[in-house]
PDB file of C-alpha atoms and ligand atoms in Angstrom:
ATOM      1  CA  MET E   1      16.597  65.897 103.590  1.00  0.00           C
ATOM      2  CA  LYS E   2      15.422  69.436 103.353  1.00  0.00           C
ATOM      3  CA  ILE E   3      18.508  71.740 102.955  1.00  0.00           C
ATOM      4  CA  ARG E   4      17.675  74.888 103.703  1.00  0.00           C
ATOM      5  CA  LYS E   5      20.575  76.939 104.357  1.00  0.00           C
ATOM      6  CA  ALA E   6      24.106  77.903 102.425  1.00  0.00           C
ATOM      7  CA  VAL E   7      27.410  79.032 103.651  1.00  0.00           C
ATOM      8  CA  PHE E   8      29.462  81.243 101.223  1.00  0.00           C
ATOM      9  CA  PRO E   9      33.052  81.541 102.693  1.00  0.00           C
ATOM     10  CA  VAL E  10      33.950  84.888 101.181  1.00  0.00           C
ATOM     11  CA  ALA E  11      36.234  86.189 103.254  1.00  0.00           C
ATOM     12  CA  GLY E  12      39.371  85.253 100.929  1.00  0.00           C
ATOM     13  CA  LEU E  13      41.886  87.806 100.073  1.00  0.00           C
ATOM     14  CA  GLY E  14      42.456  87.422  96.492  1.00  0.00           C
ATOM     15  CA  THR E  15      46.302  87.646  95.965  1.00  0.00           C
ATOM     16  CA  ARG E  16      45.794  85.745  92.868  1.00  0.00           C
ATOM     17  CA  VAL E  17      44.274  88.536  91.555  1.00  0.00           C
ATOM     18  CA  LEU E  18      46.170  91.621  92.636  1.00  0.00           C
ATOM     19  CA  PRO E  19      45.441  94.513  91.890  1.00  0.00           C
ATOM     20  CA  ALA E  20      42.107  94.154  91.393  1.00  0.00           C
ATOM     21  CA  THR E  21      41.479  92.751  94.830  1.00  0.00           C
ATOM     22  CA  LYS E  22      42.972  95.434  96.552  1.00  0.00           C
ATOM     23  CA  ALA E  23      39.944  97.710  97.362  1.00  0.00           C
ATOM     24  CA  MET E  24      37.449  95.007  96.107  1.00  0.00           C
ATOM     25  CA  PRO E  25      36.558  91.691  97.342  1.00  0.00           C
ATOM     26  CA  LYS E  26      37.258  88.961  94.524  1.00  0.00           C
ATOM     27  CA  GLU E  27      33.656  87.919  94.971  1.00  0.00           C
ATOM     28  CA  MET E  28      32.569  91.321  93.048  1.00  0.00           C
ATOM     29  CA  LEU E  29      34.711  90.699  89.984  1.00  0.00           C
ATOM     30  CA  THR E  30      32.175  90.454  87.227  1.00  0.00           C
ATOM     31  CA  ILE E  31      31.448  87.747  84.927  1.00  0.00           C
ATOM     32  CA  VAL E  32      29.493  89.114  81.973  1.00  0.00           C
ATOM     33  CA  ASP E  33      27.589  91.427  84.234  1.00  0.00           C
ATOM     34  CA  ARG E  34      27.049  89.459  87.250  1.00  0.00           C
ATOM     35  CA  PRO E  35      29.264  89.453  90.313  1.00  0.00           C
ATOM     36  CA  LEU E  36      30.757  85.823  91.134  1.00  0.00           C
ATOM     37  CA  ILE E  37      28.655  85.783  94.142  1.00  0.00           C
ATOM     38  CA  GLN E  38      25.494  86.944  92.650  1.00  0.00           C
ATOM     39  CA  TYR E  39      26.299  83.456  90.349  1.00  0.00           C
ATOM     40  CA  VAL E  40      26.306  81.325  93.329  1.00  0.00           C
ATOM     41  CA  VAL E  41      23.465  82.958  95.338  1.00  0.00           C
ATOM     42  CA  ASP E  42      21.221  82.907  92.091  1.00  0.00           C
ATOM     43  CA  GLU E  43      22.612  78.693  92.160  1.00  0.00           C
ATOM     44  CA  ALA E  44      21.507  78.044  95.822  1.00  0.00           C
ATOM     45  CA  LYS E  45      18.441  80.074  95.210  1.00  0.00           C
ATOM     46  CA  GLU E  46      17.360  77.205  92.179  1.00  0.00           C
ATOM     47  CA  ALA E  47      18.340  74.624  94.658  1.00  0.00           C
ATOM     48  CA  GLY E  48      15.584  75.625  97.268  1.00  0.00           C
ATOM     49  CA  ILE E  49      18.171  77.400  99.873  1.00  0.00           C
ATOM     50  CA  GLU E  50      16.100  79.605 101.858  1.00  0.00           C
ATOM     51  CA  HIS E  51      19.219  81.351 104.177  1.00  0.00           C
ATOM     52  CA  PHE E  52      22.190  82.544 102.750  1.00  0.00           C
ATOM     53  CA  VAL E  53      25.017  82.484 105.104  1.00  0.00           C
ATOM     54  CA  PHE E  54      28.018  84.917 103.989  1.00  0.00           C
ATOM     55  CA  VAL E  55      31.342  84.303 106.406  1.00  0.00           C
ATOM     56  CA  THR E  56      33.444  87.750 105.135  1.00  0.00           C
ATOM     57  CA  GLY E  57      36.133  89.226 106.254  1.00  0.00           C
ATOM     58  CA  ARG E  58      37.749  93.047 106.077  1.00  0.00           C
ATOM     59  CA  ASN E  59      36.777  94.876 102.732  1.00  0.00           C
ATOM     60  CA  LYS E  60      34.380  92.812 102.132  1.00  0.00           C
ATOM     61  CA  GLY E  61      31.400  95.025 103.367  1.00  0.00           C
ATOM     62  CA  VAL E  62      30.401  95.578  99.277  1.00  0.00           C
ATOM     63  CA  ILE E  63      28.976  92.016  99.321  1.00  0.00           C
ATOM     64  CA  GLU E  64      26.462  93.046 101.801  1.00  0.00           C
ATOM     65  CA  ASP E  65      25.616  96.172 100.149  1.00  0.00           C
ATOM     66  CA  HIS E  66      25.153  94.067  96.678  1.00  0.00           C
ATOM     67  CA  PHE E  67      22.159  92.255  98.033  1.00  0.00           C
ATOM     68  CA  ASP E  68      20.672  95.240 100.027  1.00  0.00           C
ATOM     69  CA  ARG E  69      18.076  97.907  98.196  1.00  0.00           C
ATOM     70  CA  MET E  70      19.910 100.866  96.799  1.00  0.00           C
ATOM     71  CA  PHE E  71      17.073 103.801  97.145  1.00  0.00           C
ATOM     72  CA  GLU E  72      18.226 106.047  94.956  1.00  0.00           C
ATOM     73  CA  LEU E  73      18.802 103.939  92.169  1.00  0.00           C
ATOM     74  CA  ASP E  74      15.269 102.401  92.665  1.00  0.00           C
ATOM     75  CA  ALA E  75      14.031 106.014  92.736  1.00  0.00           C
ATOM     76  CA  THR E  76      15.668 107.139  89.597  1.00  0.00           C
ATOM     77  CA  LEU E  77      15.051 103.702  87.544  1.00  0.00           C
ATOM     78  CA  LEU E  78      11.025 104.296  88.741  1.00  0.00           C
ATOM     79  CA  SER E  79      11.392 107.792  87.566  1.00  0.00           C
ATOM     80  CA  ARG E  80      12.639 107.135  84.404  1.00  0.00           C
ATOM     81  CA  GLY E  81      10.417 104.060  83.796  1.00  0.00           C
ATOM     82  CA  LYS E  82      13.130 101.513  83.243  1.00  0.00           C
ATOM     83  CA  LYS E  83      10.702  98.515  83.789  1.00  0.00           C
ATOM     84  CA  ALA E  84      13.284  95.809  82.848  1.00  0.00           C
ATOM     85  CA  GLU E  85      16.382  97.199  85.089  1.00  0.00           C
ATOM     86  CA  MET E  86      13.796  97.049  87.775  1.00  0.00           C
ATOM     87  CA  ALA E  87      12.653  93.768  87.504  1.00  0.00           C
ATOM     88  CA  LEU E  88      16.297  92.690  86.775  1.00  0.00           C
ATOM     89  CA  LEU E  89      17.365  94.312  90.572  1.00  0.00           C
ATOM     90  CA  ALA E  90      14.132  92.518  92.015  1.00  0.00           C
ATOM     91  CA  ARG E  91      15.073  89.175  90.596  1.00  0.00           C
ATOM     92  CA  SER E  92      18.544  89.484  92.292  1.00  0.00           C
ATOM     93  CA  GLN E  93      17.334  90.889  95.700  1.00  0.00           C
ATOM     94  CA  PRO E  94      16.969  88.003  98.274  1.00  0.00           C
ATOM     95  CA  GLU E  95      13.758  88.248 100.781  1.00  0.00           C
ATOM     96  CA  ALA E  96      14.316  90.162 103.890  1.00  0.00           C
ATOM     97  CA  GLY E  97      15.874  88.571 106.425  1.00  0.00           C
ATOM     98  CA  ALA E  98      17.107  85.929 104.472  1.00  0.00           C
ATOM     99  CA  MET E  99      20.489  86.576 104.564  1.00  0.00           C
ATOM    100  CA  SER E 100      23.475  86.954 107.659  1.00  0.00           C
ATOM    101  CA  PHE E 101      26.894  87.683 107.732  1.00  0.00           C
ATOM    102  CA  THR E 102      29.549  86.576 110.193  1.00  0.00           C
ATOM    103  CA  ARG E 103      33.178  87.480 110.098  1.00  0.00           C
ATOM    104  CA  GLN E 104      36.387  85.126 110.177  1.00  0.00           C
ATOM    105  CA  GLN E 105      38.668  87.497 111.907  1.00  0.00           C
ATOM    106  CA  ALA E 106      41.627  85.760 110.344  1.00  0.00           C
ATOM    107  CA  PRO E 107      42.740  83.865 107.461  1.00  0.00           C
ATOM    108  CA  LEU E 108      43.291  80.296 109.084  1.00  0.00           C
ATOM    109  CA  GLY E 109      41.519  78.375 106.091  1.00  0.00           C
ATOM    110  CA  LEU E 110      38.133  76.911 104.567  1.00  0.00           C
ATOM    111  CA  GLY E 111      37.254  74.695 107.686  1.00  0.00           C
ATOM    112  CA  HIS E 112      37.559  77.733 109.942  1.00  0.00           C
ATOM    113  CA  ALA E 113      35.369  80.070 107.459  1.00  0.00           C
ATOM    114  CA  VAL E 114      32.737  77.133 107.904  1.00  0.00           C
ATOM    115  CA  TRP E 115      33.137  76.848 111.507  1.00  0.00           C
ATOM    116  CA  CYS E 116      32.630  80.631 111.674  1.00  0.00           C
ATOM    117  CA  ALA E 117      28.918  80.021 110.463  1.00  0.00           C
ATOM    118  CA  ARG E 118      28.071  77.242 113.025  1.00  0.00           C
ATOM    119  CA  ASP E 119      25.620  79.062 115.336  1.00  0.00           C
ATOM    120  CA  ILE E 120      23.582  80.902 112.055  1.00  0.00           C
ATOM    121  CA  ILE E 121      23.395  77.283 110.666  1.00  0.00           C
ATOM    122  CA  GLY E 122      22.469  75.493 114.104  1.00  0.00           C
ATOM    123  CA  ASP E 123      21.608  71.449 114.175  1.00  0.00           C
ATOM    124  CA  GLU E 124      20.600  70.999 110.335  1.00  0.00           C
ATOM    125  CA  PRO E 125      22.460  69.749 107.273  1.00  0.00           C
ATOM    126  CA  PHE E 126      23.406  72.613 104.980  1.00  0.00           C
ATOM    127  CA  ALA E 127      25.316  73.544 102.181  1.00  0.00           C
ATOM    128  CA  VAL E 128      28.571  75.141 101.317  1.00  0.00           C
ATOM    129  CA  VAL E 129      29.015  76.733  97.879  1.00  0.00           C
ATOM    130  CA  LEU E 130      32.381  78.376  97.312  1.00  0.00           C
ATOM    131  CA  PRO E 131      31.930  81.376  94.788  1.00  0.00           C
ATOM    132  CA  ASP E 132      35.471  80.690  92.760  1.00  0.00           C
ATOM    133  CA  GLU E 133      34.198  78.060  90.825  1.00  0.00           C
ATOM    134  CA  LEU E 134      31.182  78.235  88.631  1.00  0.00           C
ATOM    135  CA  VAL E 135      29.392  75.468  86.873  1.00  0.00           C
ATOM    136  CA  LEU E 136      27.620  75.889  83.727  1.00  0.00           C
ATOM    137  CA  HIS E 137      24.886  73.693  82.762  1.00  0.00           C
ATOM    138  CA  LYS E 138      20.979  74.203  82.060  1.00  0.00           C
ATOM    139  CA  ARG E 139      20.611  73.147  86.229  1.00  0.00           C
ATOM    140  CA  GLY E 140      22.732  74.008  88.641  1.00  0.00           C
ATOM    141  CA  CYS E 141      24.867  71.777  90.534  1.00  0.00           C
ATOM    142  CA  LEU E 142      23.873  72.471  94.051  1.00  0.00           C
ATOM    143  CA  ALA E 143      20.387  71.601  92.722  1.00  0.00           C
ATOM    144  CA  GLN E 144      21.693  68.713  90.691  1.00  0.00           C
ATOM    145  CA  MET E 145      23.056  67.353  94.625  1.00  0.00           C
ATOM    146  CA  ILE E 146      19.820  67.781  96.385  1.00  0.00           C
ATOM    147  CA  ASP E 147      18.102  66.359  93.472  1.00  0.00           C
ATOM    148  CA  ALA E 148      20.643  63.001  94.145  1.00  0.00           C
ATOM    149  CA  ALA E 149      20.421  63.653  98.027  1.00  0.00           C
ATOM    150  CA  ALA E 150      16.906  62.036  97.657  1.00  0.00           C
ATOM    151  CA  LYS E 151      18.140  58.799  96.239  1.00  0.00           C
ATOM    152  CA  LEU E 152      20.464  58.329  99.232  1.00  0.00           C
ATOM    153  CA  PRO E 153      20.345  57.754 102.800  1.00  0.00           C
ATOM    154  CA  ASP E 154      19.204  60.060 105.404  1.00  0.00           C
ATOM    155  CA  GLY E 155      22.288  61.889 106.956  1.00  0.00           C
ATOM    156  CA  ALA E 156      24.291  61.440 104.288  1.00  0.00           C
ATOM    157  CA  ASN E 157      27.063  64.086 103.397  1.00  0.00           C
ATOM    158  CA  ILE E 158      27.774  65.023  99.768  1.00  0.00           C
ATOM    159  CA  VAL E 159      30.567  66.306  97.530  1.00  0.00           C
ATOM    160  CA  ALA E 160      30.904  67.193  94.465  1.00  0.00           C
ATOM    161  CA  VAL E 161      33.267  66.253  92.208  1.00  0.00           C
ATOM    162  CA  GLU E 162      35.198  66.023  88.856  1.00  0.00           C
ATOM    163  CA  GLU E 163      37.884  64.365  86.894  1.00  0.00           C
ATOM    164  CA  VAL E 164      41.093  66.278  86.937  1.00  0.00           C
ATOM    165  CA  PRO E 165      44.564  65.830  84.925  1.00  0.00           C
ATOM    166  CA  MET E 166      46.042  63.372  87.297  1.00  0.00           C
ATOM    167  CA  GLU E 167      49.034  65.854  87.130  1.00  0.00           C
ATOM    168  CA  LEU E 168      46.678  68.606  88.478  1.00  0.00           C
ATOM    169  CA  ALA E 169      45.389  66.417  91.053  1.00  0.00           C
ATOM    170  CA  HIS E 170      47.889  67.840  93.798  1.00  0.00           C
ATOM    171  CA  GLN E 171      46.238  71.577  93.413  1.00  0.00           C
ATOM    172  CA  TYR E 172      42.751  69.828  94.963  1.00  0.00           C
ATOM    173  CA  GLY E 173      41.325  68.125  97.823  1.00  0.00           C
ATOM    174  CA  VAL E 174      40.742  64.135  96.332  1.00  0.00           C
ATOM    175  CA  VAL E 175      38.782  61.698  96.956  1.00  0.00           C
ATOM    176  CA  GLY E 176      38.989  57.590  96.754  1.00  0.00           C
ATOM    177  CA  ILE E 177      36.064  55.691  95.059  1.00  0.00           C
ATOM    178  CA  GLY E 178      34.002  53.006  97.111  1.00  0.00           C
ATOM    179  CA  GLN E 179      30.870  51.746  95.512  1.00  0.00           C
ATOM    180  CA  ARG E 180      29.668  53.376  92.403  1.00  0.00           C
ATOM    181  CA  HIS E 181      25.745  53.826  91.429  1.00  0.00           C
ATOM    182  CA  GLY E 182      26.426  54.486  87.647  1.00  0.00           C
ATOM    183  CA  ASP E 183      28.993  55.731  85.812  1.00  0.00           C
ATOM    184  CA  GLY E 184      30.223  59.023  84.408  1.00  0.00           C
ATOM    185  CA  LYS E 185      28.549  62.552  84.905  1.00  0.00           C
ATOM    186  CA  GLY E 186      24.871  62.612  86.743  1.00  0.00           C
ATOM    187  CA  SER E 187      26.408  59.391  88.818  1.00  0.00           C
ATOM    188  CA  TYR E 188      27.303  59.016  92.444  1.00  0.00           C
ATOM    189  CA  PHE E 189      29.538  56.622  94.474  1.00  0.00           C
ATOM    190  CA  GLU E 190      30.392  56.006  98.293  1.00  0.00           C
ATOM    191  CA  ILE E 191      33.970  57.996  99.019  1.00  0.00           C
ATOM    192  CA  ASP E 192      36.315  55.781 100.242  1.00  0.00           C
ATOM    193  CA  GLY E 193      39.204  57.959 101.615  1.00  0.00           C
ATOM    194  CA  MET E 194      39.612  61.451 101.303  1.00  0.00           C
ATOM    195  CA  VAL E 195      43.139  64.084 100.916  1.00  0.00           C
ATOM    196  CA  GLU E 196      43.854  67.409 100.771  1.00  0.00           C
ATOM    197  CA  LYS E 197      46.699  68.482  98.446  1.00  0.00           C
ATOM    198  CA  PRO E 198      47.907  65.273  97.925  1.00  0.00           C
ATOM    199  CA  PRO E 199      51.688  65.764  97.378  1.00  0.00           C
ATOM    200  CA  LYS E 200      52.260  64.752  93.226  1.00  0.00           C
ATOM    201  CA  GLY E 201      51.937  60.714  92.031  1.00  0.00           C
ATOM    202  CA  THR E 202      50.105  60.053  95.516  1.00  0.00           C
ATOM    203  CA  ALA E 203      46.291  60.914  94.752  1.00  0.00           C
ATOM    204  CA  PRO E 204      43.774  58.281  95.411  1.00  0.00           C
ATOM    205  CA  SER E 205      41.870  59.094  91.942  1.00  0.00           C
ATOM    206  CA  ASN E 206      41.965  61.813  89.464  1.00  0.00           C
ATOM    207  CA  LEU E 207      37.907  62.888  90.880  1.00  0.00           C
ATOM    208  CA  SER E 208      38.582  66.567  92.678  1.00  0.00           C
ATOM    209  CA  ILE E 209      36.698  68.209  95.124  1.00  0.00           C
ATOM    210  CA  THR E 210      34.704  71.035  93.565  1.00  0.00           C
ATOM    211  CA  GLY E 211      33.801  73.691  95.967  1.00  0.00           C
ATOM    212  CA  ARG E 212      29.889  72.440  96.601  1.00  0.00           C
ATOM    213  CA  TYR E 213      29.039  70.167  99.588  1.00  0.00           C
ATOM    214  CA  ILE E 214      26.138  69.132 101.469  1.00  0.00           C
ATOM    215  CA  LEU E 215      27.347  68.373 105.364  1.00  0.00           C
ATOM    216  CA  GLN E 216      25.542  67.397 108.536  1.00  0.00           C
ATOM    217  CA  PRO E 217      26.005  69.765 111.392  1.00  0.00           C
ATOM    218  CA  GLU E 218      28.026  67.041 113.217  1.00  0.00           C
ATOM    219  CA  ILE E 219      31.088  68.652 111.256  1.00  0.00           C
ATOM    220  CA  PHE E 220      30.892  71.952 113.407  1.00  0.00           C
ATOM    221  CA  LYS E 221      32.291  69.631 116.941  1.00  0.00           C
ATOM    222  CA  ILE E 222      35.129  68.109 114.570  1.00  0.00           C
ATOM    223  CA  LEU E 223      36.020  71.798 112.932  1.00  0.00           C
ATOM    224  CA  ALA E 224      36.169  72.888 116.629  1.00  0.00           C
ATOM    225  CA  THR E 225      39.545  71.288 117.411  1.00  0.00           C
ATOM    226  CA  GLN E 226      40.494  70.602 113.761  1.00  0.00           C
ATOM    227  CA  GLU E 227      44.141  71.110 113.655  1.00  0.00           C
ATOM    228  CA  ARG E 228      46.150  72.833 111.087  1.00  0.00           C
ATOM    229  CA  GLY E 229      46.556  70.700 107.204  1.00  0.00           C
ATOM    230  CA  ALA E 230      47.676  71.621 103.955  1.00  0.00           C
ATOM    231  CA  GLY E 231      49.310  74.928 103.446  1.00  0.00           C
ATOM    232  CA  GLY E 232      49.213  75.636 107.480  1.00  0.00           C
ATOM    233  CA  GLU E 233      45.380  76.269 107.166  1.00  0.00           C
ATOM    234  CA  ILE E 234      42.573  74.307 109.139  1.00  0.00           C
ATOM    235  CA  GLN E 235      40.893  72.227 106.102  1.00  0.00           C
ATOM    236  CA  LEU E 236      37.336  71.674 105.503  1.00  0.00           C
ATOM    237  CA  THR E 237      38.769  67.862 103.912  1.00  0.00           C
ATOM    238  CA  ASP E 238      40.551  67.343 106.914  1.00  0.00           C
ATOM    239  CA  ALA E 239      37.404  67.679 108.919  1.00  0.00           C
ATOM    240  CA  MET E 240      34.982  65.508 106.550  1.00  0.00           C
ATOM    241  CA  ILE E 241      37.679  63.066 107.173  1.00  0.00           C
ATOM    242  CA  GLY E 242      37.446  62.723 110.855  1.00  0.00           C
ATOM    243  CA  LEU E 243      33.208  62.817 109.785  1.00  0.00           C
ATOM    244  CA  ALA E 244      33.574  59.927 107.793  1.00  0.00           C
ATOM    245  CA  THR E 245      34.285  57.522 110.494  1.00  0.00           C
ATOM    246  CA  THR E 246      31.080  57.848 111.453  1.00  0.00           C
ATOM    247  CA  GLN E 247      29.031  59.095 108.670  1.00  0.00           C
ATOM    248  CA  LYS E 248      28.409  58.269 105.065  1.00  0.00           C
ATOM    249  CA  PHE E 249      29.633  60.233 102.564  1.00  0.00           C
ATOM    250  CA  PHE E 250      29.081  60.289  98.634  1.00  0.00           C
ATOM    251  CA  GLY E 251      31.191  61.748  95.803  1.00  0.00           C
ATOM    252  CA  TYR E 252      28.561  63.222  93.009  1.00  0.00           C
ATOM    253  CA  GLN E 253      29.512  63.940  89.609  1.00  0.00           C
ATOM    254  CA  PHE E 254      27.991  66.639  88.636  1.00  0.00           C
ATOM    255  CA  GLU E 255      26.857  67.718  84.960  1.00  0.00           C
ATOM    256  CA  GLY E 256      28.015  70.440  83.046  1.00  0.00           C
ATOM    257  CA  GLU E 257      31.187  72.663  82.860  1.00  0.00           C
ATOM    258  CA  ARG E 258      33.236  73.744  85.664  1.00  0.00           C
ATOM    259  CA  HIS E 259      34.833  77.302  85.594  1.00  0.00           C
ATOM    260  CA  ASP E 260      37.610  78.093  88.189  1.00  0.00           C
ATOM    261  CA  CYS E 261      37.057  81.726  88.515  1.00  0.00           C
ATOM    262  CA  GLY E 262      40.038  82.211  91.132  1.00  0.00           C
ATOM    263  CA  SER E 263      42.836  82.020  88.094  1.00  0.00           C
ATOM    264  CA  LYS E 264      43.160  84.593  85.700  1.00  0.00           C
ATOM    265  CA  ALA E 265      43.218  82.408  82.531  1.00  0.00           C
ATOM    266  CA  GLY E 266      40.048  80.313  83.642  1.00  0.00           C
ATOM    267  CA  PHE E 267      37.918  84.160  84.944  1.00  0.00           C
ATOM    268  CA  LEU E 268      38.482  84.969  81.158  1.00  0.00           C
ATOM    269  CA  ARG E 269      37.542  81.550  80.068  1.00  0.00           C
ATOM    270  CA  ALA E 270      34.104  81.703  82.294  1.00  0.00           C
ATOM    271  CA  ASN E 271      33.503  85.387  81.055  1.00  0.00           C
ATOM    272  CA  ILE E 272      33.402  83.935  77.255  1.00  0.00           C
ATOM    273  CA  ALA E 273      31.775  80.720  77.957  1.00  0.00           C
ATOM    274  CA  PHE E 274      29.018  82.727  80.202  1.00  0.00           C
ATOM    275  CA  GLY E 275      28.899  85.554  77.241  1.00  0.00           C
ATOM    276  CA  LEU E 276      28.357  82.607  74.638  1.00  0.00           C
ATOM    277  CA  GLN E 277      25.517  81.065  76.515  1.00  0.00           C
ATOM    278  CA  ARG E 278      23.654  84.560  76.676  1.00  0.00           C
ATOM    279  CA  PRO E 279      20.687  84.437  73.979  1.00  0.00           C
ATOM    280  CA  GLU E 280      21.287  89.097  73.338  1.00  0.00           C
ATOM    281  CA  LEU E 281      24.936  88.745  73.307  1.00  0.00           C
ATOM    282  CA  ALA E 282      26.088  85.528  71.666  1.00  0.00           C
ATOM    283  CA  ASP E 283      26.333  86.617  67.890  1.00  0.00           C
ATOM    284  CA  ALA E 284      27.755  90.042  68.965  1.00  0.00           C
ATOM    285  CA  LEU E 285      30.538  88.278  70.866  1.00  0.00           C
ATOM    286  CA  ARG E 286      30.887  85.423  67.960  1.00  0.00           C
ATOM    287  CA  VAL E 287      31.272  88.714  65.642  1.00  0.00           C
ATOM    288  CA  GLU E 288      34.166  90.611  68.240  1.00  0.00           C
ATOM    289  CA  MET E 289      35.999  87.722  68.720  1.00  0.00           C
ATOM    290  CA  THR E 290      36.337  86.095  65.084  1.00  0.00           C
ATOM    291  CA  ARG E 291      37.263  90.057  63.860  1.00  0.00           C
ATOM    292  CA  TYR E 292      40.005  89.967  66.733  1.00  0.00           C
ATOM    293  CA  LEU E 293      41.400  86.895  66.463  1.00  0.00           C
ATOM    294  CA  LYS E 294      41.590  87.662  62.573  1.00  0.00           C
ATOM    295  CA  ALA E 295      43.552  90.760  63.088  1.00  0.00           C
TER     296      ALA E 295
HETATM  297  C1  G1P I 301      39.385  74.357  98.305  1.00  0.00           C
HETATM  298  C2  G1P I 301      39.274  72.978  98.850  1.00  0.00           C
HETATM  299  C3  G1P I 301      39.741  71.824  97.791  1.00  0.00           C
HETATM  300  C4  G1P I 301      38.953  72.027  96.837  1.00  0.00           C
HETATM  301  C5  G1P I 301      39.045  73.391  96.037  1.00  0.00           C
HETATM  302  C6  G1P I 301      38.173  73.412  94.807  1.00  0.00           C
HETATM  303  O1  G1P I 301      40.610  74.183  98.306  1.00  0.00           O
HETATM  304  O2  G1P I 301      40.047  72.836 100.411  1.00  0.00           O
HETATM  305  O3  G1P I 301      39.662  70.438  98.786  1.00  0.00           O
HETATM  306  O4  G1P I 301      39.217  71.053  95.855  1.00  0.00           O
HETATM  307  O5  G1P I 301      38.904  74.275  97.014  1.00  0.00           O
HETATM  308  O6  G1P I 301      38.170  74.889  94.512  1.00  0.00           O
HETATM  309  P1  G1P I 301      41.542  76.194  97.727  1.00  0.00           P
HETATM  310  O7  G1P I 301      40.873  76.346  96.160  1.00  0.00           O
HETATM  311  O8  G1P I 301      40.536  76.882  98.587  1.00  0.00           O
HETATM  312  O9  G1P I 301      42.539  75.886  98.091  1.00  0.00           O
END
């Protein structure tokens, strides 16, 4: 199954990182020198995605600007002979017509945000990528999932999952484990039940849903009438529970390190982890950190 389109739900208010997000979308927060949204768009490109669908909200216009051409900047870089910078901008520029933006008009939850993309997605399988979560690995998480999809029956839904300490499972969507194909990272299994934010002590496993999904378009019909669930929001997980009554769901345990950039500590850790991966920066960053920790 060819996955051509990806949905990026970017309407969230970012209240966990106020005041940074008062006037700026949280998806524009920077890890090293790129905004979060750029990392996930690059991850989707690597996975062969051709069309990028952003579900935005008020105050999110700068995301659209970020993926547009900046005429004045291009002209200045050209006149100053800044070829490396021009190439850098060109690399992060999606092709004309490869992006769509639609607004979620009220904060009704992730399921509702995905539903807002229904007309743009149409009748084909698609990916959902949450920009709060970054996965650091030589092959992007979504590309790994699409590789795994080639081994699965046509029409399967796939959810990226990762082990978390059992005492933190209540913060996530959690899956139950059915028949396994392999073990540990890089393996997949049939999902046997899902629950969004299970009350403490009731999670079916310690495998949490990680913000990367490959879904069949039938999810939209379910989302259209999905009732509010955990936190009073229309939950994507609840709609997936509905779809799992007629379609197969697989959990894919991706390879790589997950970084939850929606929390302050996770965001700071991601800056260091991604910084240490950059050859031109790693040594200088180590020197600075060592000097700081000694002081
Ligand atoms: C969302 C999903 C949840 C998933 C989480 C991953 O929750 O609903 O299933 O585990 O993302 O970050 P949220 O973080 O929006 O509460």
